[in-house]
Structures are given as structure tokens and as C-alpha cells.
mmCIF file of C-alpha atoms in Angstrom:
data_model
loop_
_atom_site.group_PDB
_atom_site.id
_atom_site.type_symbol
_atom_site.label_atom_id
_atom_site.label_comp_id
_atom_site.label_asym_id
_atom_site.label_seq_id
_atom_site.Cartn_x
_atom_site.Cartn_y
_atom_site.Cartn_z
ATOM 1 C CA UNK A 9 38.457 -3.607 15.593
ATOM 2 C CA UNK A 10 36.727 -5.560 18.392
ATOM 3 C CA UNK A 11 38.116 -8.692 19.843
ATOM 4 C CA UNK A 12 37.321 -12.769 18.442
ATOM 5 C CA UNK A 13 33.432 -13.882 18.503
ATOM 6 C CA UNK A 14 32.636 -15.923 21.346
ATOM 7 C CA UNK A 15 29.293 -18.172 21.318
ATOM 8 C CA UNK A 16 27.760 -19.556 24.342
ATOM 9 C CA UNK A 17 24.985 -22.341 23.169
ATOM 10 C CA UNK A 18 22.308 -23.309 25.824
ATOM 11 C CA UNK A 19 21.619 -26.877 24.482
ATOM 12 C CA UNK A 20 17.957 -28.235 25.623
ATOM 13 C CA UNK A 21 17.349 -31.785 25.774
ATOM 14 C CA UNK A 22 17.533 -34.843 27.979
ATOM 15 C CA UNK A 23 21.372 -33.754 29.049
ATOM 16 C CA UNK A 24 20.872 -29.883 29.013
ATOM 17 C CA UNK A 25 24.307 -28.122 28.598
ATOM 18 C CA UNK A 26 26.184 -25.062 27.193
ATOM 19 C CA UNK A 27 28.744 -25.452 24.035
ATOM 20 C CA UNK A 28 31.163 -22.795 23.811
ATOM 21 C CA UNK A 29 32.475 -21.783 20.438
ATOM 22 C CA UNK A 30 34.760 -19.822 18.477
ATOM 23 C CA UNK A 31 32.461 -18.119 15.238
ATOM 24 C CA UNK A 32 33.526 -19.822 12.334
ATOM 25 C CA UNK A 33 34.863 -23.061 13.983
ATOM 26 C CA UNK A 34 32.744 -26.007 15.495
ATOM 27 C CA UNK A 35 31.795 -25.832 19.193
ATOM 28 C CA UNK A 36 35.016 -26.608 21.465
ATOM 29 C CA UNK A 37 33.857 -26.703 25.294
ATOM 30 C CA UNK A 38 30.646 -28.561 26.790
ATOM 31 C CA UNK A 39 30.134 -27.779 30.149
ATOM 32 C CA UNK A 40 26.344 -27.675 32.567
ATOM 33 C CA UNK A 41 26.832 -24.399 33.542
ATOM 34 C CA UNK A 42 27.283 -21.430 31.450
ATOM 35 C CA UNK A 43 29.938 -19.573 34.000
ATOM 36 C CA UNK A 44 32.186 -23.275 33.130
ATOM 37 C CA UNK A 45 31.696 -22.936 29.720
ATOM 38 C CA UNK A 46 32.810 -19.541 30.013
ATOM 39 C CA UNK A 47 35.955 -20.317 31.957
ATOM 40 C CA UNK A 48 36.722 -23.152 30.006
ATOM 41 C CA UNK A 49 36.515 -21.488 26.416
ATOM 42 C CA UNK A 50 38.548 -18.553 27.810
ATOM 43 C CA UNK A 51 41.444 -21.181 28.609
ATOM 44 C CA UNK A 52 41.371 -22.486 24.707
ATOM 45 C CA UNK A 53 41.384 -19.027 23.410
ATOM 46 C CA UNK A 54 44.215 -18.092 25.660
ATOM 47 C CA UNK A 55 46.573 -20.914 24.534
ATOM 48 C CA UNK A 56 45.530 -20.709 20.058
ATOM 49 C CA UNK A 57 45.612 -16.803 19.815
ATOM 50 C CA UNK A 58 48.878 -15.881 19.000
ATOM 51 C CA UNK A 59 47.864 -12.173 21.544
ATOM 52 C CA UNK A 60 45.118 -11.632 23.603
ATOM 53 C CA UNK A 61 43.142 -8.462 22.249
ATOM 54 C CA UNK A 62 43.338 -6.232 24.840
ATOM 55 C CA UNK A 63 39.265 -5.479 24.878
ATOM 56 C CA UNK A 64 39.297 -9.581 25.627
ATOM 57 C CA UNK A 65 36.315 -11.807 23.665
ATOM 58 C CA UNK A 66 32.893 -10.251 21.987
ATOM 59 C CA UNK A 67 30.556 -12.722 24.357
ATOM 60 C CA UNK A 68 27.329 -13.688 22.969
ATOM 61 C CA UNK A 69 24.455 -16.340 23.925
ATOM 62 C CA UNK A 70 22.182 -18.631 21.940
ATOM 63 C CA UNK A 71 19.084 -20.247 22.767
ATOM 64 C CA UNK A 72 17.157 -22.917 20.570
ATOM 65 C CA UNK A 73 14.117 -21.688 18.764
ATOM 66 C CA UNK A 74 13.168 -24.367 17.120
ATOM 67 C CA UNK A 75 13.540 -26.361 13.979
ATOM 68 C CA UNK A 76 17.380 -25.414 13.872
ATOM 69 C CA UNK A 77 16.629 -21.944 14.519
ATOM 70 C CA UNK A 78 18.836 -20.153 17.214
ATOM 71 C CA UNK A 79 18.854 -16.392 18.446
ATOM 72 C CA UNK A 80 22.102 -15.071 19.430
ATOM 73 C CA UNK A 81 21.766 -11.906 21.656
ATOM 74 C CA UNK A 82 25.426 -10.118 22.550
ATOM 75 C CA UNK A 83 26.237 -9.836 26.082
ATOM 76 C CA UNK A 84 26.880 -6.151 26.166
ATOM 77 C CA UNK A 85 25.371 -3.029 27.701
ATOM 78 C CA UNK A 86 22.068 -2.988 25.809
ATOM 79 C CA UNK A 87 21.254 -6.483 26.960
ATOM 80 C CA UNK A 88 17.325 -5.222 27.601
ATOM 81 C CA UNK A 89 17.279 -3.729 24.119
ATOM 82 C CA UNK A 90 18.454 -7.193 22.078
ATOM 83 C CA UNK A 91 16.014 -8.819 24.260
ATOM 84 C CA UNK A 92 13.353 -6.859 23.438
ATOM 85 C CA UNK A 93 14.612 -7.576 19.075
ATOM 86 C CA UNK A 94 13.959 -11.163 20.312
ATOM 87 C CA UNK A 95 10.773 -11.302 21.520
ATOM 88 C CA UNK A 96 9.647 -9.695 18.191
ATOM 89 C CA UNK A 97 11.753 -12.521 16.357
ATOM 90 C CA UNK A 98 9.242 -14.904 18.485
ATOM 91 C CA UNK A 99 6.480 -13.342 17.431
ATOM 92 C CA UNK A 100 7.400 -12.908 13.868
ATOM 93 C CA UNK A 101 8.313 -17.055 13.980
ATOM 94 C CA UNK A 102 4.222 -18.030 14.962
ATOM 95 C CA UNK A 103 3.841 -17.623 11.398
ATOM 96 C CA UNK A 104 5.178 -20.914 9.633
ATOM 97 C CA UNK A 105 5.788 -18.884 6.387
ATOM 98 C CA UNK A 106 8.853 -17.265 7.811
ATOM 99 C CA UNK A 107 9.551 -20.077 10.044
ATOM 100 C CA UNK A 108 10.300 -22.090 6.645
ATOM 101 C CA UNK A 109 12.024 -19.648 4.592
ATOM 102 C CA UNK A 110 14.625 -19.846 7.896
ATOM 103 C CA UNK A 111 15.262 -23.465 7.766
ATOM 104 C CA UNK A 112 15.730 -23.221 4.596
ATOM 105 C CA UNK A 113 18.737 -21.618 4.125
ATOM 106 C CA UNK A 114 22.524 -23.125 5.011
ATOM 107 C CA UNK A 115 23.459 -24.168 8.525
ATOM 108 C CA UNK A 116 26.252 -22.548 10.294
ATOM 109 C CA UNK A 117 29.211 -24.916 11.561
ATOM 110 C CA UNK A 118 27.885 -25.455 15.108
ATOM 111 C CA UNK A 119 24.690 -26.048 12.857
ATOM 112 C CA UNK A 120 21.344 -24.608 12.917
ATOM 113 C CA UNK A 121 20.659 -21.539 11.311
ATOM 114 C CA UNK A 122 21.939 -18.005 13.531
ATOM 115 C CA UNK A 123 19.524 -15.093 14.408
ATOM 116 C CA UNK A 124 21.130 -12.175 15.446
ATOM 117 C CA UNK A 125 19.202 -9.981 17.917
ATOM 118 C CA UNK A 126 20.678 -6.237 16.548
ATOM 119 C CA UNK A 127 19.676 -3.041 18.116
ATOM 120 C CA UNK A 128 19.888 0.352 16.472
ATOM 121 C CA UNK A 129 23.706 1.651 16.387
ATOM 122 C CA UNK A 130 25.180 -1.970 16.078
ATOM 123 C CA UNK A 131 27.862 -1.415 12.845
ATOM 124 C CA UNK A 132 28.173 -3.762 10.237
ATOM 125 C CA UNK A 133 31.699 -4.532 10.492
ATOM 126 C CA UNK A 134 30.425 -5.873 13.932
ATOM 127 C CA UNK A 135 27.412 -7.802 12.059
ATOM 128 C CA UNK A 136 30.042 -9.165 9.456
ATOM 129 C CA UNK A 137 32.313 -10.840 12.080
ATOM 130 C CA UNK A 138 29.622 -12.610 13.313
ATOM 131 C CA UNK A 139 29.272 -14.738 9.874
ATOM 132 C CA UNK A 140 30.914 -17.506 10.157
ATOM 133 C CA UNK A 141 31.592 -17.812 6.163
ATOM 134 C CA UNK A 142 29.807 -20.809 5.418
ATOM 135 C CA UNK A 143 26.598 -21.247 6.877
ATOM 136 C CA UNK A 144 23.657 -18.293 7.512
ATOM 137 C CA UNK A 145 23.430 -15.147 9.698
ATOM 138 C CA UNK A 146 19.879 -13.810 9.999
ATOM 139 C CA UNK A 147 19.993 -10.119 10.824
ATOM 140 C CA UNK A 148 16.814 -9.040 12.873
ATOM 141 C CA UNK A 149 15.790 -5.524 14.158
ATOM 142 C CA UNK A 150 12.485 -4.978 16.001
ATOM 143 C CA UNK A 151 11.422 -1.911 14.210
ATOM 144 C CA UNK A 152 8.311 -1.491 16.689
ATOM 145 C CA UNK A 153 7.218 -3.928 19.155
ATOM 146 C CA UNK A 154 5.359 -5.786 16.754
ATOM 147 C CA UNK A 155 7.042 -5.121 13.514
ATOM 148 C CA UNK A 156 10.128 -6.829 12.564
ATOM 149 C CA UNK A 157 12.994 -6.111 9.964
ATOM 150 C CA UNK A 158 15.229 -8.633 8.546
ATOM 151 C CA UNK A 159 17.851 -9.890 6.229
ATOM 152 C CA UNK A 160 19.724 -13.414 6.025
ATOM 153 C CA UNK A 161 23.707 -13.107 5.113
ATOM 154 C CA UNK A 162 24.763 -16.710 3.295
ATOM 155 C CA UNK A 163 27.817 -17.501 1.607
ATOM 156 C CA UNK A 164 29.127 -16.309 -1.331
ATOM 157 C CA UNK A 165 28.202 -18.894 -4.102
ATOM 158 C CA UNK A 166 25.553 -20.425 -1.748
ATOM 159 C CA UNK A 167 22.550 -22.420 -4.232
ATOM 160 C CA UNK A 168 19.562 -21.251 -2.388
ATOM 161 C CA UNK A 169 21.060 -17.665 -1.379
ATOM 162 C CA UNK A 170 19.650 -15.489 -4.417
ATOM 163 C CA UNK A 171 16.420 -17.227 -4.122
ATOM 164 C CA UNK A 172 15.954 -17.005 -1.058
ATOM 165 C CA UNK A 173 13.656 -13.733 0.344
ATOM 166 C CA UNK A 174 15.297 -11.567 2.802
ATOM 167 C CA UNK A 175 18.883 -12.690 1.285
ATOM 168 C CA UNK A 176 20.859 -10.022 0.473
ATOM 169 C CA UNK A 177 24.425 -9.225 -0.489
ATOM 170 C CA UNK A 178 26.106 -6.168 1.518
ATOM 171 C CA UNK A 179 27.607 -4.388 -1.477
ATOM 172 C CA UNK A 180 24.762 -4.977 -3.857
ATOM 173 C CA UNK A 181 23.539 -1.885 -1.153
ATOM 174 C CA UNK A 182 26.533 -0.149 -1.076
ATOM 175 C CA UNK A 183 27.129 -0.546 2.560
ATOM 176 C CA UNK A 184 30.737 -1.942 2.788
ATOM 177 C CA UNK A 185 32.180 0.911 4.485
ATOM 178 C CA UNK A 186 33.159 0.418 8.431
ATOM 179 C CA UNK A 187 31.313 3.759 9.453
ATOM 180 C CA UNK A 188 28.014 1.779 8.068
ATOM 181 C CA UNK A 189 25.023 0.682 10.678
ATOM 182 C CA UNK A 190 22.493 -1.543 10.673
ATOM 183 C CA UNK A 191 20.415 1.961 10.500
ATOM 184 C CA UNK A 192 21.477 2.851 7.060
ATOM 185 C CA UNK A 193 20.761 -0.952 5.816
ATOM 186 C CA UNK A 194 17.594 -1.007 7.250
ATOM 187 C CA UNK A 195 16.793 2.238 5.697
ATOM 188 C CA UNK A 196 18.698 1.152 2.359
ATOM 189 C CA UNK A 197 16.638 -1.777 1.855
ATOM 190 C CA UNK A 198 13.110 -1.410 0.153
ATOM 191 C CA UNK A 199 10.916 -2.648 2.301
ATOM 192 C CA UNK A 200 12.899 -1.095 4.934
ATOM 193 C CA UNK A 201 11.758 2.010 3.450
ATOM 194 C CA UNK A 202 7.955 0.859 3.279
ATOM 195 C CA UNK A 203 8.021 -0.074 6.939
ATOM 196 C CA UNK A 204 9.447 3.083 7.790
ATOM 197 C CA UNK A 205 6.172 4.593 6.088
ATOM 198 C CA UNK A 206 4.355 2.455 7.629
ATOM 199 C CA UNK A 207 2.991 0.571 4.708
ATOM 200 C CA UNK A 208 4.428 -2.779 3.202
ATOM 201 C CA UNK A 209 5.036 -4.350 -0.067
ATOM 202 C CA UNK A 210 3.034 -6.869 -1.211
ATOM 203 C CA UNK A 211 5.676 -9.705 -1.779
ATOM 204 C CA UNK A 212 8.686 -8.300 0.444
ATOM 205 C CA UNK A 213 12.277 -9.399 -0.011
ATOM 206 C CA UNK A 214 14.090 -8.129 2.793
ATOM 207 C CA UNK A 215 11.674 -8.231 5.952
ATOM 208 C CA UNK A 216 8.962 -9.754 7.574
ATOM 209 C CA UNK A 217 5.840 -7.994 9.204
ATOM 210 C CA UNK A 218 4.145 -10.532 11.242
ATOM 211 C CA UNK A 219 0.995 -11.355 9.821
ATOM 212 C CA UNK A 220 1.561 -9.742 6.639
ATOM 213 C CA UNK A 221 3.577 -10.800 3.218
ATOM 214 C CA UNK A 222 3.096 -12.950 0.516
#
């Protein structure tokens, strides 16, 4: 069991600043810098947790994309890895067709919709506790540096969830067991499978090749 979600939001704008935020509450600490956001968050989580987990706060960052788009990339060891799942994202984003079918879907509570930057080995448990239960978690893998994977995680009940392409339910693939990875769904999922082959689907429903699709 890892330790409590922690979001670090580089805001751009005429007052750049960081918000700091539990997932699945609203943001809690504005601060310029992101090592005061940091601190600052830190202090809040100390005083409402009833114990500190002793492997302290999952850290992640997000940075604006565009349109209510964000990319969260987790401050861990394979830091050069998730950036490398992000690039691809920006890529894959040039084309406006994927761009809409983002900001389409529900916004999380900080708002916006989330893209997570996952690398291969990153468990789903981990992916789970990163939705905040009411808005949308975009799950992106860079299969190859120009190919990207990707499925959107919305709320249970959500209007636009089963029409939505790429949105997909978790046990509809039989993946809700905590040894799972984001290796299996990738390779559970159809088109996953066609990438793999290296040939796509003609309308795909759980990825995005840039360039390609409907």
C-alpha cells in the first residue's frame, strides 16, 4: 500500500504559481515556488492524517497542456522514463481529434482533465489511487517513441463515459487484481494487441496512434 497522492500544479498565467493538492480534494496550498508548495502541503497533511505512512507522500507534478489538459508525471526513480511517455502525449495532442475527445470527458476536482505519464511496471492499484472518483484519469504509455497507448478512467455512472473512445472500465478486462500492471492492460486491450503487431484498427477504442484512427 503506498502512501496519500500528492499533486504539485505549475499554474501558467499572468501570476505563475504552484497549487498543491491532496488527489480527490480541491487544491489546498498556493505558493511561487514549487519547494514552498512542497513544504507547505507537507504541514496540512501532517496535521489531517490521523498517522503519517511511514513511506511519507506519493509526489507527483502537473503541467498545463492546454485546453484543460494536464500531464501528471510521478516524482520517482524513473523520472527520464515518464518524461519520455510525455513527450509522446505531446505529440499524440498535434492532432485535434484526440485533443477533443480529451476535453471532452469530466474534469477532475482541481479541474482540467489528468494525464498520467505511466511507464512499463507501474501497477494498477497505483494507477487507481490516482483517480480522484469524480472527474477523469487519462492513462498514457509511450509504446515506441512515436506510438502512443491510452485509456481514460471516469466515474462510475459518468454520461459521456461509455461513449467516449479510449474509456474503459477496469473489470470489464478482468484486471482488478493488485498483482495487475499497466503491461497486462495494455496487452488486454484490443488495440493494445494491434499495436503490439504493429498494425492498428481502423476505428480504435482504447488508443491513439498519432496520425492514424478514425
Amino acid at each position: 500500500m503506498s502512501g496519500p497522492h500528492v499533486v504539485h500544479r505549475c499554474v501558467i498565467g499572468p501570476e505563475p504559481r504552484w497549487e498543491g493538492y491532496l488527489v480527490g480534494h480541491e487544491a489546498v496550498v498556493t505558493a511561487r515556488s514549487l519547494p514552498r508548495v512542497r513544504r507547505d502541503l507537507e504541514k496540512i497533511l501532517v496535521d489531517r492524517l490521523a498517522e503519517w505512512p511511514s513511506e511519507g507522500p506519493v509526489e507527483h507534478t502537473e503541467h498545463d497542456l492546454g485546453d484543460g489538459v494536464w500531464v501528471r508525471e510521478s516524482l520517482d526513480e524513473h523520472t527520464l522514463r515518464r518524461a519520455r511517455t510525455t513527450r509522446v502525449v505531446l505529440d499524440a495532442l498535434a492532432d485535434s481529434r484526440l485533443r477533443e475527445q480529451l476535453t471532452a470527458l469530466p474534469g477532475t476536482l482541481p479541474g482540467g482533465v489528468v494525464v498520467l505519464s505511466t511507464v512499463s511496471g507501474d501497477t494498477l492499484d497505483w494507477i487507481r489511487d490516482q483517480h480522484d472518483g469524480y472527474g477523469t484519469l487519462v492513462v498514457a504509455n509511450a509504446l515506441t517513441n512515436h506510438r502512443l497507448w491510452w485509456n481514460a478512467l471516469t466515474p462510475p455512472g459518468s454520461g459521456n463515459t461509455t461513449a467516449s473512445p479510449g474509456a474503459v472500465s477496469l473489470t470489464d478486462l478482468e484486471l482488478s487484481t493488485a498483482e495487475g500492471s499497466i503491461d497486462e492492460w495494455i496487452a488486454a486491450s484490443e488495440c493494445g494487441r494491434a499495436i503490439v503487431a504493429d498494425t492498428l484498427p481502423t476505428e480504435p477504442t482504447t488508443g491513439w496512434t498519432p496520425g492514424e484512427g478514425n
